[in-house]
mmCIF file with all atom_site columns, C-alpha atoms in Angstrom:
data_model
loop_
_atom_site.group_PDB
_atom_site.id
_atom_site.type_symbol
_atom_site.label_atom_id
_atom_site.label_alt_id
_atom_site.label_comp_id
_atom_site.label_asym_id
_atom_site.label_entity_id
_atom_site.label_seq_id
_atom_site.pdbx_PDB_ins_code
_atom_site.Cartn_x
_atom_site.Cartn_y
_atom_site.Cartn_z
_atom_site.occupancy
_atom_site.B_iso_or_equiv
_atom_site.pdbx_formal_charge
_atom_site.auth_seq_id
_atom_site.auth_comp_id
_atom_site.auth_asym_id
_atom_site.auth_atom_id
_atom_site.pdbx_PDB_model_num
ATOM 1   C CA . LEU A 1 1   ? -26.274 -3.930  25.036  1.00 48.00 ? 1   LEU A CA 1
ATOM 2   C CA . VAL A 1 2   ? -24.634 -5.614  22.690  1.00 47.00 ? 2   VAL A CA 1
ATOM 3   C CA . PRO A 1 3   ? -22.012 -3.636  20.635  1.00 49.00 ? 3   PRO A CA 1
ATOM 4   C CA . VAL A 1 4   ? -22.112 -3.754  17.303  1.00 46.00 ? 4   VAL A CA 1
ATOM 5   C CA . LEU A 1 5   ? -18.782 -3.741  14.810  1.00 47.00 ? 5   LEU A CA 1
ATOM 6   C CA . MET A 1 6   ? -19.399 -1.930  11.601  1.00 44.00 ? 6   MET A CA 1
ATOM 7   C CA . ARG A 1 7   ? -17.337 -2.446  8.110   1.00 46.00 ? 7   ARG A CA 1
ATOM 8   C CA . THR A 1 8   ? -15.784 0.150   6.661   1.00 48.00 ? 8   THR A CA 1
ATOM 9   C CA . GLU A 1 9   ? -14.739 0.172   3.430   1.00 54.00 ? 9   GLU A CA 1
ATOM 10  C CA . ASN A 1 10  ? -12.127 2.708   3.151   1.00 57.00 ? 10  ASN A CA 1
ATOM 11  C CA . ALA A 1 11  ? -10.143 1.782   6.353   1.00 73.00 ? 11  ALA A CA 1
ATOM 12  C CA . PRO A 1 12  ? -5.997  2.642   6.915   1.00 79.00 ? 12  PRO A CA 1
ATOM 13  C CA . CYS A 1 13  ? -6.072  -1.142  6.619   1.00 81.00 ? 13  CYS A CA 1
ATOM 14  C CA . THR A 1 14  ? -8.465  -1.800  4.439   1.00 89.00 ? 14  THR A CA 1
ATOM 15  C CA . PHE A 1 15  ? -5.264  -2.486  1.222   1.00 93.00 ? 15  PHE A CA 1
ATOM 16  C CA . ARG A 1 16  ? -7.365  -1.776  -2.103  1.00 91.00 ? 16  ARG A CA 1
ATOM 17  C CA . ARG A 1 17  ? -4.390  -1.782  -4.617  1.00 95.00 ? 17  ARG A CA 1
ATOM 18  C CA . ASN A 1 18  ? -2.050  -4.421  -4.701  1.00 95.00 ? 18  ASN A CA 1
ATOM 19  C CA . PHE A 1 19  ? 1.255   -4.653  -7.054  1.00 96.00 ? 19  PHE A CA 1
ATOM 20  C CA . PHE A 1 20  ? 2.890   -8.299  -7.458  1.00 93.00 ? 20  PHE A CA 1
ATOM 21  C CA . LEU A 1 21  ? 7.008   -7.422  -7.877  1.00 92.00 ? 21  LEU A CA 1
ATOM 22  C CA . ASP A 1 22  ? 7.961   -10.623 -9.926  1.00 89.00 ? 22  ASP A CA 1
ATOM 23  C CA . LYS A 1 23  ? 10.420  -8.781  -12.198 1.00 85.00 ? 23  LYS A CA 1
ATOM 24  C CA . ILE A 1 24  ? 11.800  -6.140  -10.745 1.00 88.00 ? 24  ILE A CA 1
ATOM 25  C CA . ALA A 1 25  ? 15.446  -4.630  -10.139 1.00 90.00 ? 25  ALA A CA 1
ATOM 26  C CA . SER A 1 26  ? 14.311  -1.723  -8.557  1.00 92.00 ? 26  SER A CA 1
ATOM 27  C CA . VAL A 1 27  ? 11.598  -0.057  -6.616  1.00 93.00 ? 27  VAL A CA 1
ATOM 28  C CA . GLN A 1 28  ? 10.974  3.601   -6.338  1.00 96.00 ? 28  GLN A CA 1
ATOM 29  C CA . MET A 1 29  ? 8.270   5.199   -4.010  1.00 97.00 ? 29  MET A CA 1
ATOM 30  C CA . ARG A 1 30  ? 7.209   8.828   -3.930  1.00 97.00 ? 30  ARG A CA 1
ATOM 31  C CA . LEU A 1 31  ? 5.158   9.512   -1.300  1.00 97.00 ? 31  LEU A CA 1
ATOM 32  C CA . ASP A 1 32  ? 3.332   11.615  1.320   1.00 95.00 ? 32  ASP A CA 1
ATOM 33  C CA . ASN A 1 33  ? 3.183   10.888  4.950   1.00 95.00 ? 33  ASN A CA 1
ATOM 34  C CA . CYS A 1 34  ? 3.096   7.045   4.568   1.00 96.00 ? 34  CYS A CA 1
ATOM 35  C CA . LYS A 1 35  ? 3.456   4.365   6.682   1.00 96.00 ? 35  LYS A CA 1
ATOM 36  C CA . VAL A 1 36  ? 5.893   2.024   5.443   1.00 96.00 ? 36  VAL A CA 1
ATOM 37  C CA . ARG A 1 37  ? 6.195   -1.683  6.782   1.00 95.00 ? 37  ARG A CA 1
ATOM 38  C CA . PHE A 1 38  ? 8.523   -4.326  5.116   1.00 93.00 ? 38  PHE A CA 1
ATOM 39  C CA . LEU A 1 39  ? 7.307   -7.569  6.456   1.00 93.00 ? 39  LEU A CA 1
ATOM 40  C CA . PRO A 1 40  ? 8.031   -11.700 5.734   1.00 94.00 ? 40  PRO A CA 1
ATOM 41  C CA . PRO A 1 41  ? 5.007   -13.198 4.077   1.00 93.00 ? 41  PRO A CA 1
ATOM 42  C CA . ARG A 1 42  ? 5.598   -16.219 6.216   1.00 90.00 ? 42  ARG A CA 1
ATOM 43  C CA . PHE A 1 43  ? 3.163   -15.317 8.730   1.00 87.00 ? 43  PHE A CA 1
ATOM 44  C CA . SER A 1 44  ? 0.199   -13.950 6.094   1.00 89.00 ? 44  SER A CA 1
ATOM 45  C CA . PRO A 1 45  ? -2.570  -16.439 5.520   1.00 91.00 ? 45  PRO A CA 1
ATOM 46  C CA . PRO A 1 46  ? -2.620  -18.528 2.309   1.00 92.00 ? 46  PRO A CA 1
ATOM 47  C CA . PRO A 1 47  ? -1.860  -17.496 -0.318  1.00 91.00 ? 47  PRO A CA 1
ATOM 48  C CA . GLU A 1 48  ? 0.476   -14.889 0.801   1.00 90.00 ? 48  GLU A CA 1
ATOM 49  C CA . ASN A 1 49  ? 2.305   -17.126 3.269   1.00 91.00 ? 49  ASN A CA 1
ATOM 50  C CA . ALA A 1 50  ? 3.383   -19.057 -0.106  1.00 91.00 ? 50  ALA A CA 1
ATOM 51  C CA . LEU A 1 51  ? 4.931   -15.749 -1.969  1.00 92.00 ? 51  LEU A CA 1
ATOM 52  C CA . GLU A 1 52  ? 8.275   -15.939 -4.419  1.00 91.00 ? 52  GLU A CA 1
ATOM 53  C CA . ALA A 1 53  ? 8.557   -11.976 -5.030  1.00 91.00 ? 53  ALA A CA 1
ATOM 54  C CA . PRO A 1 54  ? 8.016   -9.004  -3.689  1.00 94.00 ? 54  PRO A CA 1
ATOM 55  C CA . LYS A 1 55  ? 4.020   -7.695  -2.778  1.00 94.00 ? 55  LYS A CA 1
ATOM 56  C CA . VAL A 1 56  ? 3.215   -4.337  -2.430  1.00 96.00 ? 56  VAL A CA 1
ATOM 57  C CA . LYS A 1 57  ? -0.056  -3.233  -0.959  1.00 96.00 ? 57  LYS A CA 1
ATOM 58  C CA . LEU A 1 58  ? -1.799  0.016   -0.635  1.00 97.00 ? 58  LEU A CA 1
ATOM 59  C CA . ALA A 1 59  ? -4.435  1.432   1.779   1.00 96.00 ? 59  ALA A CA 1
ATOM 60  C CA . PHE A 1 60  ? -5.246  5.498   1.427   1.00 96.00 ? 60  PHE A CA 1
ATOM 61  C CA . LEU A 1 61  ? -7.544  7.757   1.754   1.00 96.00 ? 61  LEU A CA 1
ATOM 62  C CA . GLU A 1 62  ? -10.096 7.862   -1.539  1.00 94.00 ? 62  GLU A CA 1
ATOM 63  C CA . ASP A 1 63  ? -10.334 11.166  -2.462  1.00 96.00 ? 63  ASP A CA 1
ATOM 64  C CA . PRO A 1 64  ? -10.437 12.364  -5.856  1.00 97.00 ? 64  PRO A CA 1
ATOM 65  C CA . ASP A 1 65  ? -7.367  14.831  -5.032  1.00 98.00 ? 65  ASP A CA 1
ATOM 66  C CA . ILE A 1 66  ? -5.341  11.716  -4.076  1.00 97.00 ? 66  ILE A CA 1
ATOM 67  C CA . VAL A 1 67  ? -3.770  10.526  -6.821  1.00 97.00 ? 67  VAL A CA 1
ATOM 68  C CA . LEU A 1 68  ? -1.831  6.701   -7.126  1.00 97.00 ? 68  LEU A CA 1
ATOM 69  C CA . ASN A 1 69  ? 0.469   6.333   -10.125 1.00 97.00 ? 69  ASN A CA 1
ATOM 70  C CA . ALA A 1 70  ? 2.166   3.067   -10.521 1.00 96.00 ? 70  ALA A CA 1
ATOM 71  C CA . ASP A 1 71  ? 3.901   1.538   -12.975 1.00 95.00 ? 71  ASP A CA 1
ATOM 72  C CA . SER A 1 72  ? 4.686   -2.230  -11.860 1.00 92.00 ? 72  SER A CA 1
ATOM 73  C CA . CYS A 1 73  ? 5.329   -4.082  -15.396 1.00 90.00 ? 73  CYS A CA 1
ATOM 74  C CA . THR A 1 74  ? 9.107   -2.860  -15.538 1.00 90.00 ? 74  THR A CA 1
ATOM 75  C CA . GLN A 1 75  ? 12.154  -3.802  -14.099 1.00 93.00 ? 75  GLN A CA 1
ATOM 76  C CA . ASP A 1 76  ? 12.284  -0.775  -12.430 1.00 95.00 ? 76  ASP A CA 1
ATOM 77  C CA . ALA A 1 77  ? 8.950   -0.135  -10.309 1.00 95.00 ? 77  ALA A CA 1
ATOM 78  C CA . THR A 1 78  ? 7.922   3.124   -9.443  1.00 96.00 ? 78  THR A CA 1
ATOM 79  C CA . PHE A 1 79  ? 4.821   4.481   -7.113  1.00 97.00 ? 79  PHE A CA 1
ATOM 80  C CA . GLU A 1 80  ? 3.958   7.869   -6.555  1.00 98.00 ? 80  GLU A CA 1
ATOM 81  C CA . LEU A 1 81  ? 1.127   8.790   -4.306  1.00 97.00 ? 81  LEU A CA 1
ATOM 82  C CA . LEU A 1 82  ? 0.352   12.377  -4.201  1.00 97.00 ? 82  LEU A CA 1
ATOM 83  C CA . ASN A 1 83  ? -1.702  14.141  -2.328  1.00 97.00 ? 83  ASN A CA 1
ATOM 84  C CA . ASN A 1 84  ? -3.060  17.801  -3.926  1.00 98.00 ? 84  ASN A CA 1
ATOM 85  C CA . ARG A 1 85  ? -5.955  18.326  -1.108  1.00 98.00 ? 85  ARG A CA 1
ATOM 86  C CA . PRO A 1 86  ? -5.810  22.236  0.080   1.00 97.00 ? 86  PRO A CA 1
ATOM 87  C CA . ASP A 1 87  ? -3.755  22.626  2.563   1.00 96.00 ? 87  ASP A CA 1
ATOM 88  C CA . SER A 1 88  ? -6.734  23.610  4.850   1.00 97.00 ? 88  SER A CA 1
ATOM 89  C CA . VAL A 1 89  ? -7.684  20.279  4.872   1.00 97.00 ? 89  VAL A CA 1
ATOM 90  C CA . ARG A 1 90  ? -4.591  18.569  3.244   1.00 97.00 ? 90  ARG A CA 1
ATOM 91  C CA . TYR A 1 91  ? -4.059  15.723  6.501   1.00 97.00 ? 91  TYR A CA 1
ATOM 92  C CA . LEU A 1 92  ? -7.853  16.144  7.703   1.00 96.00 ? 92  LEU A CA 1
ATOM 93  C CA . GLY A 1 93  ? -8.912  12.278  7.636   1.00 95.00 ? 93  GLY A CA 1
ATOM 94  C CA . TYR A 1 94  ? -5.987  11.661  5.518   1.00 96.00 ? 94  TYR A CA 1
ATOM 95  C CA . TYR A 1 95  ? -4.063  7.989   5.716   1.00 96.00 ? 95  TYR A CA 1
ATOM 96  C CA . CYS A 1 96  ? -1.601  5.839   4.111   1.00 96.00 ? 96  CYS A CA 1
ATOM 97  C CA . ASN A 1 97  ? -0.769  2.837   4.671   1.00 97.00 ? 97  ASN A CA 1
ATOM 98  C CA . ILE A 1 98  ? 1.772   0.394   2.769   1.00 96.00 ? 98  ILE A CA 1
ATOM 99  C CA . GLU A 1 99  ? 2.699   -2.864  3.036   1.00 95.00 ? 99  GLU A CA 1
ATOM 100 C CA . ILE A 1 100 ? 5.408   -4.408  1.155   1.00 95.00 ? 100 ILE A CA 1
ATOM 101 C CA . LEU A 1 101 ? 6.010   -8.504  1.836   1.00 95.00 ? 101 LEU A CA 1
ATOM 102 C CA . VAL A 1 102 ? 8.922   -9.709  1.036   1.00 93.00 ? 102 VAL A CA 1
ATOM 103 C CA . PRO A 1 103 ? 10.166  -13.291 0.816   1.00 92.00 ? 103 PRO A CA 1
ATOM 104 C CA . ASP A 1 104 ? 12.797  -14.630 3.020   1.00 86.00 ? 104 ASP A CA 1
ATOM 105 C CA . ARG A 1 105 ? 15.889  -15.084 0.763   1.00 78.00 ? 105 ARG A CA 1
ATOM 106 C CA . TYR A 1 106 ? 15.209  -12.431 -1.468  1.00 75.00 ? 106 TYR A CA 1
ATOM 107 C CA . VAL A 1 107 ? 17.441  -9.639  -2.450  1.00 65.00 ? 107 VAL A CA 1
#
């Protein structure tokens, strides 16, 4: 038997939404059960390893009842992930993973 790996387009580590925060003064996030990781981009493949400003990458279950509201065009960026699924299935199959790539010496 030869195992076959199938690629899933809606996977917990498929970051479908990306935001560059090149002119921010602050970031505010309102999330529902998300795993957030802060990482240095120097370990990422090109071109991310040369980032000069933070980048936010989001992977979450695509569902009509899960809504991302994001504003990264101002100095005060905001991200809000709303899980409006019914309580009986709110977290069934749900995932939310966020990576924030922060360049060295970025304050």
